[in-house]
Coordinates of C-alpha atoms and ligand atoms in Angstrom, one line a residue:
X113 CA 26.2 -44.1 53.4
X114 CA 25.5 -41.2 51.3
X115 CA 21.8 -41.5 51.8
X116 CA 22.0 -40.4 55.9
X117 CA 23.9 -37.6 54.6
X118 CA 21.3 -36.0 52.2
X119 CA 18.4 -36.7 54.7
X120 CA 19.8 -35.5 57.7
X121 CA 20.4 -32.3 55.4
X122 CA 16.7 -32.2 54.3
X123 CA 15.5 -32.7 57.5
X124 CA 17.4 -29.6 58.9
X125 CA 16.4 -27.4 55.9
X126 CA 12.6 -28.8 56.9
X127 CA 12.8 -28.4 60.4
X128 CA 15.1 -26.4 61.9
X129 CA 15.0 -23.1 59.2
X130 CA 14.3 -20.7 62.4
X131 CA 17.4 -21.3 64.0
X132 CA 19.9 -22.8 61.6
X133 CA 23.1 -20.6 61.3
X134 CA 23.4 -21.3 57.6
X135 CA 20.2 -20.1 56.2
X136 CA 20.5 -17.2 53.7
X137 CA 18.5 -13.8 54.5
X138 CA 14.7 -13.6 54.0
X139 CA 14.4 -13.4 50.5
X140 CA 12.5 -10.2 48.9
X141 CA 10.3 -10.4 46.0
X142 CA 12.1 -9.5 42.9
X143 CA 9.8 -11.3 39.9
X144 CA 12.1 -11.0 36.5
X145 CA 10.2 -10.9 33.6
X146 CA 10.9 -10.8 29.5
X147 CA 8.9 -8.5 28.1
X148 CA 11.1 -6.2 25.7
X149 CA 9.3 -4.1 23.3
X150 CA 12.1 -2.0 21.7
X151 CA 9.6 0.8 19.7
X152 CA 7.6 1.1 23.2
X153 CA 10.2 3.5 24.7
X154 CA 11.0 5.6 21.4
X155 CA 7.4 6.3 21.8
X156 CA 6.9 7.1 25.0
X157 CA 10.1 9.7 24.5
X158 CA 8.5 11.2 21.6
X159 CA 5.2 12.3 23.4
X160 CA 6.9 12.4 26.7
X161 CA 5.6 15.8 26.8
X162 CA 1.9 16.8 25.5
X163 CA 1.8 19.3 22.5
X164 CA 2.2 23.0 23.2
X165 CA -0.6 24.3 20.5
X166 CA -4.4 24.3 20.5
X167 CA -4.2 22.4 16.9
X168 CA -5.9 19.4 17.1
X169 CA -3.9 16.2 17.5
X170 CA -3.3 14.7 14.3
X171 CA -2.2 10.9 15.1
X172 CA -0.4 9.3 12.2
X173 CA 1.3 6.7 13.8
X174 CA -0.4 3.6 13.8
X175 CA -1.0 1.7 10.6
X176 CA -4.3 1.6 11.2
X177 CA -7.0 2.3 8.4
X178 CA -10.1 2.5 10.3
X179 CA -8.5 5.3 12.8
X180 CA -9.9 8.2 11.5
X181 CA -11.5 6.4 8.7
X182 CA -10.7 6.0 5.7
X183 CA -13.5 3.5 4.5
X184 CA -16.4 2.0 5.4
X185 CA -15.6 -1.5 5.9
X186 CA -16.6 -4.2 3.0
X187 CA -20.4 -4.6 3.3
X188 CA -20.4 -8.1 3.4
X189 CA -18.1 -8.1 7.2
X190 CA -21.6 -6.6 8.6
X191 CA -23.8 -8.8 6.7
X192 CA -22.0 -12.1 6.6
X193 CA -21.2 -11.6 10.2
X194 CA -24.9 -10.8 11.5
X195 CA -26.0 -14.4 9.3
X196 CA -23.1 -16.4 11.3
X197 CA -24.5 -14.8 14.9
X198 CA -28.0 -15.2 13.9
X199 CA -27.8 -19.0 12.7
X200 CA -26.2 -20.1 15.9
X201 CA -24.4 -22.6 14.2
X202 CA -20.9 -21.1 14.6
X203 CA -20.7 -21.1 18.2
X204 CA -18.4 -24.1 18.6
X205 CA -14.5 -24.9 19.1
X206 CA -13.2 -25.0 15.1
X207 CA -10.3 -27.0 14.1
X208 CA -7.1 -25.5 15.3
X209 CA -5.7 -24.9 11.3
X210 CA -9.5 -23.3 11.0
X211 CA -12.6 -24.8 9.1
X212 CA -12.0 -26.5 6.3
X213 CA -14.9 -23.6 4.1
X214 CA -12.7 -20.4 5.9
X215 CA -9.2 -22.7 4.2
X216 CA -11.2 -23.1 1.4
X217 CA -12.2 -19.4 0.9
X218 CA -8.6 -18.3 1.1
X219 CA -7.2 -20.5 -1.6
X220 CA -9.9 -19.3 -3.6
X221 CA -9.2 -15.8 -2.8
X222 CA -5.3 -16.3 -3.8
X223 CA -6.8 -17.9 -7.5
X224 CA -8.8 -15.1 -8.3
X225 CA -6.7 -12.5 -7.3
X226 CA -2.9 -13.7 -7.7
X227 CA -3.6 -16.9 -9.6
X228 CA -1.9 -18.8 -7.5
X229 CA -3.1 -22.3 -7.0
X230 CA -3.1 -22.9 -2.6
X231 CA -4.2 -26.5 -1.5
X232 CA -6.8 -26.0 1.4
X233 CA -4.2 -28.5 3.5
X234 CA -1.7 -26.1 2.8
X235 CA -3.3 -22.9 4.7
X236 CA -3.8 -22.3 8.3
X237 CA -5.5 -19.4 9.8
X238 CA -4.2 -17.2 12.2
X239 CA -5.3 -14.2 14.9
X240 CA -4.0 -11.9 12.1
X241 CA -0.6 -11.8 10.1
X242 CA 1.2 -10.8 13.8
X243 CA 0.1 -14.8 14.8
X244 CA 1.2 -16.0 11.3
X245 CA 4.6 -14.4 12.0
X246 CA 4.8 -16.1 15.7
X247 CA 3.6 -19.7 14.0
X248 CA 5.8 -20.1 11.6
X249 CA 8.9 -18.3 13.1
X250 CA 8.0 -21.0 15.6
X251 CA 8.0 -24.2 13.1
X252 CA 11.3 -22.7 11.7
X253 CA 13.7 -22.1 14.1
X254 CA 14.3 -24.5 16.9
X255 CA 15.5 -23.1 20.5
X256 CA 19.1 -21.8 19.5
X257 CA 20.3 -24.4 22.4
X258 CA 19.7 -27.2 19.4
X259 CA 21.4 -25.2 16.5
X260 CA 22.5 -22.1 15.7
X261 CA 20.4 -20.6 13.4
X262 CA 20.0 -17.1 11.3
X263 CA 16.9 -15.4 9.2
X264 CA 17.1 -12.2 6.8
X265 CA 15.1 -9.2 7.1
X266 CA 15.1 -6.3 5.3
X267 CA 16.0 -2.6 6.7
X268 CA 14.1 -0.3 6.9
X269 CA 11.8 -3.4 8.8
X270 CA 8.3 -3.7 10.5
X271 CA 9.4 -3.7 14.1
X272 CA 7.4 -6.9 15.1
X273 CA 9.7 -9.4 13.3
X274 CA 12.7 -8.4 15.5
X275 CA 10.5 -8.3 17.9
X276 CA 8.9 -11.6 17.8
X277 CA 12.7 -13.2 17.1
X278 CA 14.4 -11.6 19.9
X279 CA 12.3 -14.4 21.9
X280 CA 13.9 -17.3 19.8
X281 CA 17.7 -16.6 19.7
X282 CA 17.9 -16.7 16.1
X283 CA 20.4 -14.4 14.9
X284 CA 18.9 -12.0 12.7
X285 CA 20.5 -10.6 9.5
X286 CA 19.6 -7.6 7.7
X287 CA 19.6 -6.5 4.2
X288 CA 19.1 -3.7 3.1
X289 CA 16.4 -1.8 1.2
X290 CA 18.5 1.2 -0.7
X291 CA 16.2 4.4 -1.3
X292 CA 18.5 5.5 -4.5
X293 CA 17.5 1.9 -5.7
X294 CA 13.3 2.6 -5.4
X295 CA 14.2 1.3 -1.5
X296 CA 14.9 -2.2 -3.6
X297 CA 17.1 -4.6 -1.8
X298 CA 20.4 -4.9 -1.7
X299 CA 20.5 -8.6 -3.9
X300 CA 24.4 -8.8 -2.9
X301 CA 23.9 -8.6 0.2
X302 CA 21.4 -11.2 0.9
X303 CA 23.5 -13.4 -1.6
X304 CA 26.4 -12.5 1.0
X305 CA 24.6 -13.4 4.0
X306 CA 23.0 -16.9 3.1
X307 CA 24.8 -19.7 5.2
X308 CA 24.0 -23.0 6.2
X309 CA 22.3 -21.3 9.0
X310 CA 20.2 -19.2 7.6
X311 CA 16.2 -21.3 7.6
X312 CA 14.3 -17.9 5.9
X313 CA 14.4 -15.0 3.6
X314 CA 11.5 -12.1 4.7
X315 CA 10.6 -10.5 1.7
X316 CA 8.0 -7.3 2.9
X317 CA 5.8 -6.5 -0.3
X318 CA 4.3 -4.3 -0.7
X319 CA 7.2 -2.8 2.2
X320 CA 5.8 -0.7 5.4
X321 CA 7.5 1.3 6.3
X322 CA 9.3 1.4 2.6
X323 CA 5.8 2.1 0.2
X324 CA 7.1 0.2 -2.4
X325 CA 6.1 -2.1 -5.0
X326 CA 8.4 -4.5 -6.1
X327 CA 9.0 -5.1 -9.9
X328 CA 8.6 -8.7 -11.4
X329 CA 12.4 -8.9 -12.5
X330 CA 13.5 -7.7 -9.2
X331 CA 11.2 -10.3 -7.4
X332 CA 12.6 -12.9 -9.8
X333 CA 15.9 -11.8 -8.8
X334 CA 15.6 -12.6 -4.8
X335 CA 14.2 -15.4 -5.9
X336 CA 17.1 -16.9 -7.7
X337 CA 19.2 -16.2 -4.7
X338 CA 16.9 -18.1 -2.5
X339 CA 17.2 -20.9 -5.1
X340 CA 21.0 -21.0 -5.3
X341 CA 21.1 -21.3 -1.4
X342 CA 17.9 -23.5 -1.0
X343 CA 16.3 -21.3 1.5
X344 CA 12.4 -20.7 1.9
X345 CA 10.8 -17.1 1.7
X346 CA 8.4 -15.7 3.8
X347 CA 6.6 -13.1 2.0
X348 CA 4.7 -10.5 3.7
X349 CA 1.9 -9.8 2.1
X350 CA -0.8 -8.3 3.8
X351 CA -0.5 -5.3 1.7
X352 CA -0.9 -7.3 -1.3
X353 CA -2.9 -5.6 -4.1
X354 CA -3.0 -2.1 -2.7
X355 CA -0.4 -0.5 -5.4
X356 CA -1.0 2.1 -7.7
X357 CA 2.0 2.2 -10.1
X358 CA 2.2 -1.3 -11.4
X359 CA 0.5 -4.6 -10.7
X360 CA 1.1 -6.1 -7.4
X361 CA 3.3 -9.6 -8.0
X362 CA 2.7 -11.9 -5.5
X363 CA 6.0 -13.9 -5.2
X364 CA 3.8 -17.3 -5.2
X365 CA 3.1 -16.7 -8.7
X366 CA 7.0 -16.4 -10.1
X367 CA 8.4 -19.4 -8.0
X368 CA 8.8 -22.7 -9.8
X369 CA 11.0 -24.3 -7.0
X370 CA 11.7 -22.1 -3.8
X371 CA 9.1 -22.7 -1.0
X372 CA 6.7 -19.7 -0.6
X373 CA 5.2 -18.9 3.1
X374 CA 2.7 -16.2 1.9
X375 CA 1.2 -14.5 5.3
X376 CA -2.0 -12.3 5.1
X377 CA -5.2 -11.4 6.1
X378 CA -7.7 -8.6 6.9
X379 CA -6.2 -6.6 8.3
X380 CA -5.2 -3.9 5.9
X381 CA -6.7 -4.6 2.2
X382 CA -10.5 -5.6 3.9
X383 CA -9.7 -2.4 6.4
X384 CA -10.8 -4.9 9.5
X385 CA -7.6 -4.9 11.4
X386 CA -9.5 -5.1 15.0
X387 CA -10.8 -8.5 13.9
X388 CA -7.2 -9.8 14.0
X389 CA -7.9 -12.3 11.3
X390 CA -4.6 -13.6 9.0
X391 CA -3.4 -16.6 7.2
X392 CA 0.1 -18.4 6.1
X393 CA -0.5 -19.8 2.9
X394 CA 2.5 -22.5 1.4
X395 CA 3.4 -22.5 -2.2
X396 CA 5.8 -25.5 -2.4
X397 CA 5.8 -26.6 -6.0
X398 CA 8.6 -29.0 -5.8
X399 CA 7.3 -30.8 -3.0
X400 CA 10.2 -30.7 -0.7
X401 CA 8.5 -28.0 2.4
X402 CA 6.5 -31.2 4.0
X403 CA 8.3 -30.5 7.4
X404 CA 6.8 -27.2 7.1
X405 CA 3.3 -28.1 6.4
X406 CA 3.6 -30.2 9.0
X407 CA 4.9 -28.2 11.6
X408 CA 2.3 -25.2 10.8
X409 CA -0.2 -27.9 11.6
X410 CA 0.8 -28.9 14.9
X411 CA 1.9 -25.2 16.2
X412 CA -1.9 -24.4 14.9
X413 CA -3.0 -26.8 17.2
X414 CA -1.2 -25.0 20.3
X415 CA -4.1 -22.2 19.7
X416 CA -7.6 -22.8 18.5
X417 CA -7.6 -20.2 15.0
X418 CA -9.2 -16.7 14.9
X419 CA -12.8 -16.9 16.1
X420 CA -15.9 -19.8 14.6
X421 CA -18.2 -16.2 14.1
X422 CA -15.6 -14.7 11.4
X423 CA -14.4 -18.1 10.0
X424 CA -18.1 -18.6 9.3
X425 CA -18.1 -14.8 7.2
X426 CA -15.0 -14.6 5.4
X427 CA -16.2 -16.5 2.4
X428 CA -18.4 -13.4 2.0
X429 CA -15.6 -11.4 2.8
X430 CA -13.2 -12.0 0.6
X431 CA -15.6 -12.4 -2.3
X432 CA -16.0 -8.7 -1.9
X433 CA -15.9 -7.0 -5.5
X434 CA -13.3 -5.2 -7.1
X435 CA -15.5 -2.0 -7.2
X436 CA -15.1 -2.0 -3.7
X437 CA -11.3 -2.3 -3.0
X438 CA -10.8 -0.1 -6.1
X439 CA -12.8 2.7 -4.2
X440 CA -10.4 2.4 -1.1
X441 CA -7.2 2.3 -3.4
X442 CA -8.8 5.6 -4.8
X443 CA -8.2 7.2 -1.9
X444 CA -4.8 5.8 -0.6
X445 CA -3.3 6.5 -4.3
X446 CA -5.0 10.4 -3.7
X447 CA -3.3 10.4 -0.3
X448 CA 0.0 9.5 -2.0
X449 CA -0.1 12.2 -4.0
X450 CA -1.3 15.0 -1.9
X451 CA 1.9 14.5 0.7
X452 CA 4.1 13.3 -2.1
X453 CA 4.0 17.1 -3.7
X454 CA 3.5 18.5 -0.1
X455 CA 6.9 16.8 0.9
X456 CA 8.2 18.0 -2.7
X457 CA 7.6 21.4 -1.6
X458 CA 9.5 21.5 1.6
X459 CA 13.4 22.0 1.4
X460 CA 15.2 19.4 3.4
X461 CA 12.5 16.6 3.2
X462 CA 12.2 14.4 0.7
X463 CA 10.8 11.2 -0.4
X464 CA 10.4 8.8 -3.0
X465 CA 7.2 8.4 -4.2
X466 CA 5.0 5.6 -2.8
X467 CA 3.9 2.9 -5.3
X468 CA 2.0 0.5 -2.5
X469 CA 0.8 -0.1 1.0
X470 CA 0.2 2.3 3.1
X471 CA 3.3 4.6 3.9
X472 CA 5.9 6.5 2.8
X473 CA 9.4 7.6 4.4
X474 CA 10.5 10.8 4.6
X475 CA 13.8 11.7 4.9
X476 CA 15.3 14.6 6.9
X477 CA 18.5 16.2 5.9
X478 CA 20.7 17.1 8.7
X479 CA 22.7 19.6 7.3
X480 CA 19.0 21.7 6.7
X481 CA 17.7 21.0 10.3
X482 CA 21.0 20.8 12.4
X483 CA 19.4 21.4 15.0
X484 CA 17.9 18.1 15.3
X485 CA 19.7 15.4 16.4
X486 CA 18.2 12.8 14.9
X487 CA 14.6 11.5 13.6
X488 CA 13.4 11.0 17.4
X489 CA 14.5 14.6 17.9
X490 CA 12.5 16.0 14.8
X491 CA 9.2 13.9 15.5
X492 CA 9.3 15.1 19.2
X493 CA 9.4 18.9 18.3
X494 CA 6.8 17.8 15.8
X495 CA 4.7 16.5 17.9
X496 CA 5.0 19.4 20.5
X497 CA 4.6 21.8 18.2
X498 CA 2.0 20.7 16.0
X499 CA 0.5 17.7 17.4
X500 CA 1.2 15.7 14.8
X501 CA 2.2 12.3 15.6
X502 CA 4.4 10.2 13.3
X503 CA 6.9 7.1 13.8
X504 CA 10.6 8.3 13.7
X505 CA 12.9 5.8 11.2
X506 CA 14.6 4.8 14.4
X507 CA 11.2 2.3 14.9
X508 CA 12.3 1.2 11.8
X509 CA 16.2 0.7 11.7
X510 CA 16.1 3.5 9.1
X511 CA 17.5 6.4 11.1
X512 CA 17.4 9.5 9.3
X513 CA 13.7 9.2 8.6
X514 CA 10.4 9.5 9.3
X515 CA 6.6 7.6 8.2
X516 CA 3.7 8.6 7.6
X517 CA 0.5 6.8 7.2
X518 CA -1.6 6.9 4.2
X519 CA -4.8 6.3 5.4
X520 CA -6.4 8.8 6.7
X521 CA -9.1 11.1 4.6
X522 CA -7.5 13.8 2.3
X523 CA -8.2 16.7 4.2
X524 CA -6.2 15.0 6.8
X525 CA -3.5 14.8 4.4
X526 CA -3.4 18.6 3.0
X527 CA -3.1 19.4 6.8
X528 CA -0.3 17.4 7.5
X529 CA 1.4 18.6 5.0
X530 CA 0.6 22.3 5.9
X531 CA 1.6 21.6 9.3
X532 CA 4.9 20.3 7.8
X533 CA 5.5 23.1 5.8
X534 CA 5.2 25.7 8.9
X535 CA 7.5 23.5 11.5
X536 CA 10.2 23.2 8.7
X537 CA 10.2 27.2 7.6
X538 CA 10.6 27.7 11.8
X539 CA 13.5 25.7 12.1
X540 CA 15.8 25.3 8.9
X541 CA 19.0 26.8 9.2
X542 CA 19.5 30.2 8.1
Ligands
PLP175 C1 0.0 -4.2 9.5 C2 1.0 -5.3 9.1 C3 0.7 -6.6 9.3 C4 -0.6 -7.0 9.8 O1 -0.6 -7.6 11.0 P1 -2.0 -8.1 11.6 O2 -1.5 -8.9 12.8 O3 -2.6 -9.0 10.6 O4 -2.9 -7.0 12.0 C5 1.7 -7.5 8.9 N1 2.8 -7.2 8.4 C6 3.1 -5.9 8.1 C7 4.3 -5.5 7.4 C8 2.2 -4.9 8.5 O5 2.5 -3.6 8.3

């Protein structure tokens, strides 16, 4: 009578916990917890210690375009906004993929300015192009207890995909982006690294941390790689149309057969990047992405999409004129320039020269500033010495080198580069 046996045992465990000889020690509290953030302590080592000079903090280190700023904001994010508030009829639970006009103003958007043809059905909106990443990471790989499963990402990479993956178990694979090659990427090694595993190609373009601007052949090339293996592309491309040497391409418009997750948003080109507002878009001309589609609709339904008051404005938004964007790409192309020939200027930096987003990386020769030991070494003594504040590579799997932001004013600029200049004469070699 196994039953007696288990009840009796209860019983004791219920009962008779104060005085039964087998009971473990009090337990104390220990509460484990996942919450790695790999960049978090490269950070926190580079400004361990405050800056030693009077200079005034210059902080280059988050992408962020409103941070000193670059721009006023498009006119029609105040305007449309204030109409939305002042209408109260926005005020209410949207659906979960976002309304139907916001779904509609995107495809629109992606007509006009990539002439790429998006069914409303086929985009879902996100809280910003970090959510997009999360969603459809999520519809593609299953927990790696099901299958074992593998994605590619380009190196030098924005942190948050590994990031975001390290939660999932799926292996991640990187290819790299090779700076003698325009930081283009390495086509033999993704070719190399497709399996039967392997459920998504990332393709950042334009690249942070890279600053590039990927030509149409070269695009085409990925692309034939994805379509010999039959694996989707995600392409990043929130920096989309900021690129001064060349047209931007939006992979949507070359692909004929290979599924296309486009992710964007607001974040960068419309300068709004507090309004965490994104999309995932799907390009899926031969039809054979359903499960996708699919999925994106019932993960979008875990979360209600970014908020009913700038659903309700980004028609308005993202109808916002050329003139307008042409005005801020003014002033990122300047910015280009000014540390491009500031860089140029200082022996044992150098760079290739930004074509697109928002960044370029600068590399440090070792043999000029031995020194050093490493990127997270430099940017420290930077920081100390100068108080100016810029990512090491190491944030980016590109060791060796260092980013900075393009969008702060020009004055900005010229001082970071003079800054630069002063840190490097003090410590090359002799
Ligand atoms: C800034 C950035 C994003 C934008 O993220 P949001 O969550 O929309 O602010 C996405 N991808 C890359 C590569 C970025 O640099």
């Amino acid at each position: 009578m196994p039953d007696i046996q288990l009840i009796t045992s209860q019983d004791a465990l219920l009962n008779g916990h104060q005085h039964h000889p087998r009971l473990k020690p009090a337990k104390t509290w220990n509460i484990r917890t996942n919450s790695r953030n790999p960049i978090r302590s490269t950070l926190a080592s580079v400004t361990s210690a405050p800056p030693s000079t009077t200079k005034t903090l210059i902080n280059l280190g988050l992408g962020d375009p409103t941070h000193y700023p670059l721009h006023p904001p498009p006119p029609a994010s105040i305007t449309a906004t204030r109409e939305a508030l002042d209408g109260q009829r926005h005020n209410g639970y949207v659906p979960g993929v976002g309304t139907s006009a916001a779904r509609k103003a995107v495809a629109d958007y992606h007509q006009r300015w990539d002439s790429v043809q998006y069914h409303e059905d086929s985009i879902v909106l996100t809280h910003g192009v970090g959510q997009a990443l999360d969603l459809i990471f999520s519809v593609l790989f299953p927990p790696s207890h099901f299958e074992r499963t593998n994605i590619l990402l380009p190196r030098p990479v924005f942190a948050q995909y590994p990031t975001l993956l390290s939660n999932l178990g799926v292996e991640v694979r990187f290819y790299d982006c090779i700076e003698e090659n325009n930081w283009e990427a390495d086509l033999a090694a993704i070719e190399r690294m497709c399996d039967e595993g392997t459920r998504a190609i990332m393709v950042t373009n334009p690249s942070n941390p890279c600053g590039t601007n990927f030509s149409a052949s070269h695009l085409r090339a990925i692309l034939a790689i994805a379509d010999r293996h039959k694996v989707p592309i995600i392409a990043d491309e929130i920096y989309g149309h900021i690129t001064w040497s060349g047209p931007f391409i939006p992979l949507a418009s070359l692909s004929d057969t290979v599924p296309i997750i486009t992710l964007s948003g607001l974040s960068k080109r419309f300068l709004l990047p507090g309004w965490r507002f994104g999309w995932i878009a799907l390009h899926d001309p031969l039809h054979v992405a359903g499960s996708v589609k699919e999925g994106m609709a019932v993960w979008a339904n875990r979360f209600f999409g970014p908020s009913s008051v700038a659903q309700a404005a980004l028609p308005a938004i993202l109808e916002t004129p050329a003139e307008w964007h042409n005005e801020v790409l003014a002033k990122i192309k300047l910015n280009a320039e000014i540390m491009h020939e500031a860089i140029k200027r200082i022996p044992g930096l150098s760079c290739t020269p930004p074509a697109g987003a928002l960044y370029m990386l600068v590399r440090i020769d070792p043999d000029t500033f031995p020194k050093f030991h490493g990127d997270v070494d430099f940017c420290t003594a930077l920081y100390r010495e100068e108080a100016v504040f810029v990512l090491p590579g190491e944030c980016f799997e590109a060791s060796g080198y260092f980013r900075i932001v393009l969008a702060s004013p020009a004055d900005v600029m010229g001082e970071v580069g003079v800054r630069l200049a002063e840190f490097c004469n003090r410590h090359r070699r002799e």
